[in-house]
Amino acid sequence: MKGQLFDLTGRTALVTGSSRGLGRAMAEGLAEAGAAIVLNGADGDRLAKAAAEMRAAGYTVHEARFDVTNEADVLAAFATLDAQNIAVDILVNNAGIQFRRPMVDLETADWRRVIETNLTSAFVIGREAAKRMIPRGQGKIINIGSLTSDLARATVAPYTVAKGGIKMLTRATIRPSMPGSWAARRPSAGASPAS
């Protein structure tokens, strides 16, 4: 942990979509700061390989194989974490996809796939994490946003809309004056641009 900016020793972080790409890099960064990591992915083989590599590097890693777009999978994953006494202190809603096609050629199924993966999953997983963070009186929820939420591009319309939704979801969950907001009950949420 040489030259680290902060210490996460004793904390556990769940990073969605962390078996590869940006999610994996974020998980490694959090692990370097001392956090135990819950890696997530839908591909069991890829997830197991990523977890083994991180364990070999000396990190504490748990695996949570679930499809972020399947609410039943999400609920089951949190129930499993609860049964294993793994308390998520930090949630990074990172999972996301992009589908490039002009809007006039875009199928509704592709639109829904991007919205469900990039936006709805952040709500469902964030809600489940917050339900557990609130009674403990602590927790952080980090929603990964994108500059495209302000700088729309016609060939990635569902991605742009989903990331705009992430921005507003984050605002809705952090506004302490709003009855029912997660932040009003203690965990904090934040958005981070990442594209």
Short mmCIF file of C-alpha atoms in Angstrom, two decimals:
data_model
loop_
_atom_site.label_atom_id
_atom_site.label_comp_id
_atom_site.label_asym_id
_atom_site.label_seq_id
_atom_site.Cartn_x
_atom_site.Cartn_y
_atom_site.Cartn_z
CA MET A 1 0.00 0.00 0.00
CA LYS A 2 2.81 2.34 -0.91
CA GLY A 3 1.88 5.97 -1.50
CA GLN A 4 -1.85 5.37 -1.04
CA LEU A 5 -4.19 8.32 -0.73
CA PHE A 6 -6.63 6.59 1.60
CA ASP A 7 -6.93 3.43 3.67
CA LEU A 8 -9.86 1.06 3.21
CA THR A 9 -8.60 -1.64 5.54
CA GLY A 10 -11.55 -3.37 7.19
CA ARG A 11 -13.99 -2.32 4.43
CA THR A 12 -15.60 -4.49 1.78
CA ALA A 13 -16.34 -3.18 -1.70
CA LEU A 14 -18.70 -4.70 -4.26
CA VAL A 15 -17.88 -3.57 -7.79
CA THR A 16 -20.41 -4.60 -10.43
CA GLY A 17 -19.04 -5.73 -13.77
CA SER A 18 -15.62 -6.25 -12.24
CA SER A 19 -14.40 -9.44 -13.85
CA ARG A 20 -12.74 -7.34 -16.58
CA GLY A 21 -12.21 -3.83 -17.93
CA LEU A 22 -12.77 -0.67 -15.91
CA GLY A 23 -14.56 -2.59 -13.17
CA ARG A 24 -11.58 -4.88 -12.68
CA ALA A 25 -9.23 -1.87 -12.54
CA MET A 26 -11.47 -0.19 -9.95
CA ALA A 27 -11.60 -3.39 -7.89
CA GLU A 28 -7.80 -3.65 -7.97
CA GLY A 29 -7.46 -0.02 -6.90
CA LEU A 30 -9.82 -0.51 -3.97
CA ALA A 31 -7.98 -3.72 -3.02
CA GLU A 32 -4.65 -1.87 -3.17
CA ALA A 33 -6.12 0.59 -0.66
CA GLY A 34 -6.87 -2.33 1.66
CA ALA A 35 -10.51 -3.21 0.94
CA ALA A 36 -11.75 -6.76 0.62
CA ILE A 37 -13.39 -7.06 -2.79
CA VAL A 38 -16.58 -8.69 -4.00
CA LEU A 39 -16.05 -9.24 -7.71
CA ASN A 40 -19.15 -9.47 -9.87
CA GLY A 41 -19.84 -10.80 -13.33
CA ALA A 42 -22.33 -12.98 -15.18
CA ASP A 43 -19.67 -15.21 -16.79
CA GLY A 44 -18.62 -17.68 -14.09
CA ASP A 45 -15.36 -18.73 -15.75
CA ARG A 46 -14.21 -15.15 -16.34
CA LEU A 47 -15.18 -14.22 -12.77
CA ALA A 48 -13.30 -17.19 -11.27
CA LYS A 49 -10.19 -16.35 -13.32
CA ALA A 50 -10.24 -12.68 -12.24
CA ALA A 51 -10.74 -13.67 -8.60
CA ALA A 52 -7.87 -16.17 -8.73
CA GLU A 53 -5.55 -13.57 -10.27
CA MET A 54 -6.41 -11.00 -7.61
CA ARG A 55 -6.01 -13.56 -4.81
CA ALA A 56 -2.61 -14.50 -6.25
CA ALA A 57 -1.68 -10.81 -5.96
CA GLY A 58 -2.47 -11.02 -2.24
CA TYR A 59 -5.94 -9.45 -2.15
CA THR A 60 -8.99 -10.67 -0.24
CA VAL A 61 -11.58 -11.47 -2.89
CA HIS A 62 -15.10 -12.88 -2.81
CA GLU A 63 -17.10 -13.79 -5.91
CA ALA A 64 -20.71 -12.83 -6.59
CA ARG A 65 -21.84 -14.30 -9.89
CA PHE A 66 -25.08 -12.64 -10.94
CA ASP A 67 -26.64 -10.89 -13.88
CA VAL A 68 -27.15 -7.25 -12.87
CA THR A 69 -30.29 -7.08 -15.05
CA ASN A 70 -31.99 -9.96 -13.22
CA GLU A 71 -33.58 -8.72 -10.00
CA ALA A 72 -34.00 -12.25 -8.64
CA ASP A 73 -30.26 -12.86 -9.17
CA VAL A 74 -29.44 -9.59 -7.38
CA LEU A 75 -31.66 -10.44 -4.40
CA ALA A 76 -30.17 -13.94 -4.19
CA ALA A 77 -26.62 -12.55 -4.34
CA PHE A 78 -27.27 -10.17 -1.45
CA ALA A 79 -28.93 -13.00 0.53
CA THR A 80 -25.80 -15.11 -0.05
CA LEU A 81 -23.52 -12.27 1.07
CA ASP A 82 -25.71 -11.84 4.18
CA ALA A 83 -25.50 -15.59 4.93
CA GLN A 84 -21.70 -15.43 4.60
CA ASN A 85 -21.56 -12.37 6.92
CA ILE A 86 -20.07 -10.25 4.14
CA ALA A 87 -21.22 -6.67 4.69
CA VAL A 88 -20.80 -4.40 1.68
CA ASP A 89 -19.43 -1.05 2.87
CA ILE A 90 -18.78 0.36 -0.61
CA LEU A 91 -20.82 -0.29 -3.74
CA VAL A 92 -19.48 0.75 -7.11
CA ASN A 93 -22.26 0.54 -9.72
CA ASN A 94 -19.98 0.09 -12.71
CA ALA A 95 -21.66 -2.55 -14.91
CA GLY A 96 -22.55 -1.15 -18.29
CA ILE A 97 -22.85 -1.84 -21.99
CA GLN A 98 -23.02 0.26 -25.11
CA PHE A 99 -24.80 -0.49 -28.38
CA ARG A 100 -23.87 1.73 -31.34
CA ARG A 101 -26.58 2.26 -33.91
CA PRO A 102 -28.47 5.28 -35.26
CA MET A 103 -31.72 5.77 -33.33
CA VAL A 104 -33.89 5.14 -36.39
CA ASP A 105 -32.29 1.70 -36.76
CA LEU A 106 -32.36 0.81 -33.08
CA GLU A 107 -34.53 -2.10 -31.98
CA THR A 108 -36.57 -1.65 -28.80
CA ALA A 109 -34.98 -4.79 -27.33
CA ASP A 110 -31.51 -3.24 -27.68
CA TRP A 111 -32.74 0.00 -26.10
CA ARG A 112 -34.13 -1.94 -23.12
CA ARG A 113 -30.97 -4.04 -22.77
CA VAL A 114 -28.81 -0.92 -22.37
CA ILE A 115 -31.26 0.84 -20.01
CA GLU A 116 -31.66 -2.28 -17.85
CA THR A 117 -27.90 -2.88 -17.64
CA ASN A 118 -26.72 0.70 -17.20
CA LEU A 119 -29.53 2.31 -15.20
CA THR A 120 -32.09 -0.06 -13.71
CA SER A 121 -29.37 -2.31 -12.29
CA ALA A 122 -27.82 0.65 -10.44
CA PHE A 123 -31.19 1.34 -8.81
CA VAL A 124 -31.86 -2.29 -7.83
CA ILE A 125 -28.34 -3.04 -6.57
CA GLY A 126 -28.08 0.36 -4.88
CA ARG A 127 -31.40 -0.18 -3.14
CA GLU A 128 -30.31 -3.57 -1.82
CA ALA A 129 -26.97 -2.22 -0.63
CA ALA A 130 -28.63 0.79 1.02
CA LYS A 131 -31.09 -1.46 2.87
CA ARG A 132 -28.08 -3.04 4.56
CA MET A 133 -25.98 0.12 4.98
CA ILE A 134 -28.72 2.19 6.64
CA PRO A 135 -29.07 0.02 9.78
CA ARG A 136 -25.25 0.00 10.14
CA GLY A 137 -25.20 3.80 9.81
CA GLN A 138 -22.48 3.82 7.16
CA GLY A 139 -21.76 3.04 3.54
CA LYS A 140 -20.83 4.54 0.20
CA ILE A 141 -22.57 4.04 -3.12
CA ILE A 142 -20.65 5.20 -6.18
CA ASN A 143 -22.55 5.33 -9.47
CA ILE A 144 -20.35 5.49 -12.55
CA GLY A 145 -21.61 8.17 -14.91
CA SER A 146 -20.41 9.47 -18.23
CA LEU A 147 -19.80 12.78 -19.96
CA THR A 148 -22.26 11.60 -22.61
CA SER A 149 -25.06 12.45 -20.18
CA ASP A 150 -24.33 16.09 -21.11
CA LEU A 151 -22.84 15.60 -24.57
CA ALA A 152 -25.31 13.33 -26.31
CA ARG A 153 -24.28 11.31 -29.35
CA ALA A 154 -26.94 10.07 -31.76
CA THR A 155 -25.37 6.64 -32.30
CA VAL A 156 -25.37 5.79 -28.58
CA ALA A 157 -28.78 7.17 -27.58
CA PRO A 158 -29.72 4.50 -25.01
CA TYR A 159 -26.30 4.80 -23.35
CA THR A 160 -26.63 8.58 -23.22
CA VAL A 161 -30.12 8.35 -21.72
CA ALA A 162 -29.04 5.72 -19.18
CA LYS A 163 -26.07 7.79 -18.03
CA GLY A 164 -28.29 10.87 -17.75
CA GLY A 165 -30.55 8.71 -15.61
CA ILE A 166 -27.58 7.69 -13.45
CA LYS A 167 -26.89 11.36 -12.81
CA MET A 168 -30.48 11.96 -11.70
CA LEU A 169 -30.68 8.69 -9.72
CA THR A 170 -27.60 9.79 -7.80
CA ARG A 171 -29.08 13.20 -7.12
CA ALA A 172 -32.33 11.62 -5.93
CA THR A 173 -30.50 9.32 -3.54
CA ILE A 174 -28.15 11.92 -2.05
CA ARG A 175 -30.52 14.80 -1.37
CA PRO A 176 -30.81 14.74 2.43
CA SER A 177 -33.87 16.99 2.47
CA MET A 178 -35.87 14.51 0.39
CA PRO A 179 -37.91 12.09 2.51
CA GLY A 180 -36.93 8.57 1.53
CA SER A 181 -33.54 9.45 0.06
CA TRP A 182 -30.78 7.03 0.99
CA ALA A 183 -28.48 9.83 2.13
CA ALA A 184 -31.15 11.10 4.53
CA ARG A 185 -30.61 7.78 6.30
CA ARG A 186 -26.79 7.91 6.23
CA PRO A 187 -25.13 6.09 3.30
CA SER A 188 -23.84 8.52 0.73
CA ALA A 189 -23.92 8.20 -3.03
CA GLY A 190 -21.86 9.92 -5.68
CA ALA A 191 -21.50 9.95 -9.42
CA SER A 192 -18.26 9.71 -11.30
CA PRO A 193 -17.75 10.33 -15.03
CA ALA A 194 -16.02 7.42 -16.71
CA SER A 195 -16.08 7.54 -20.47
#
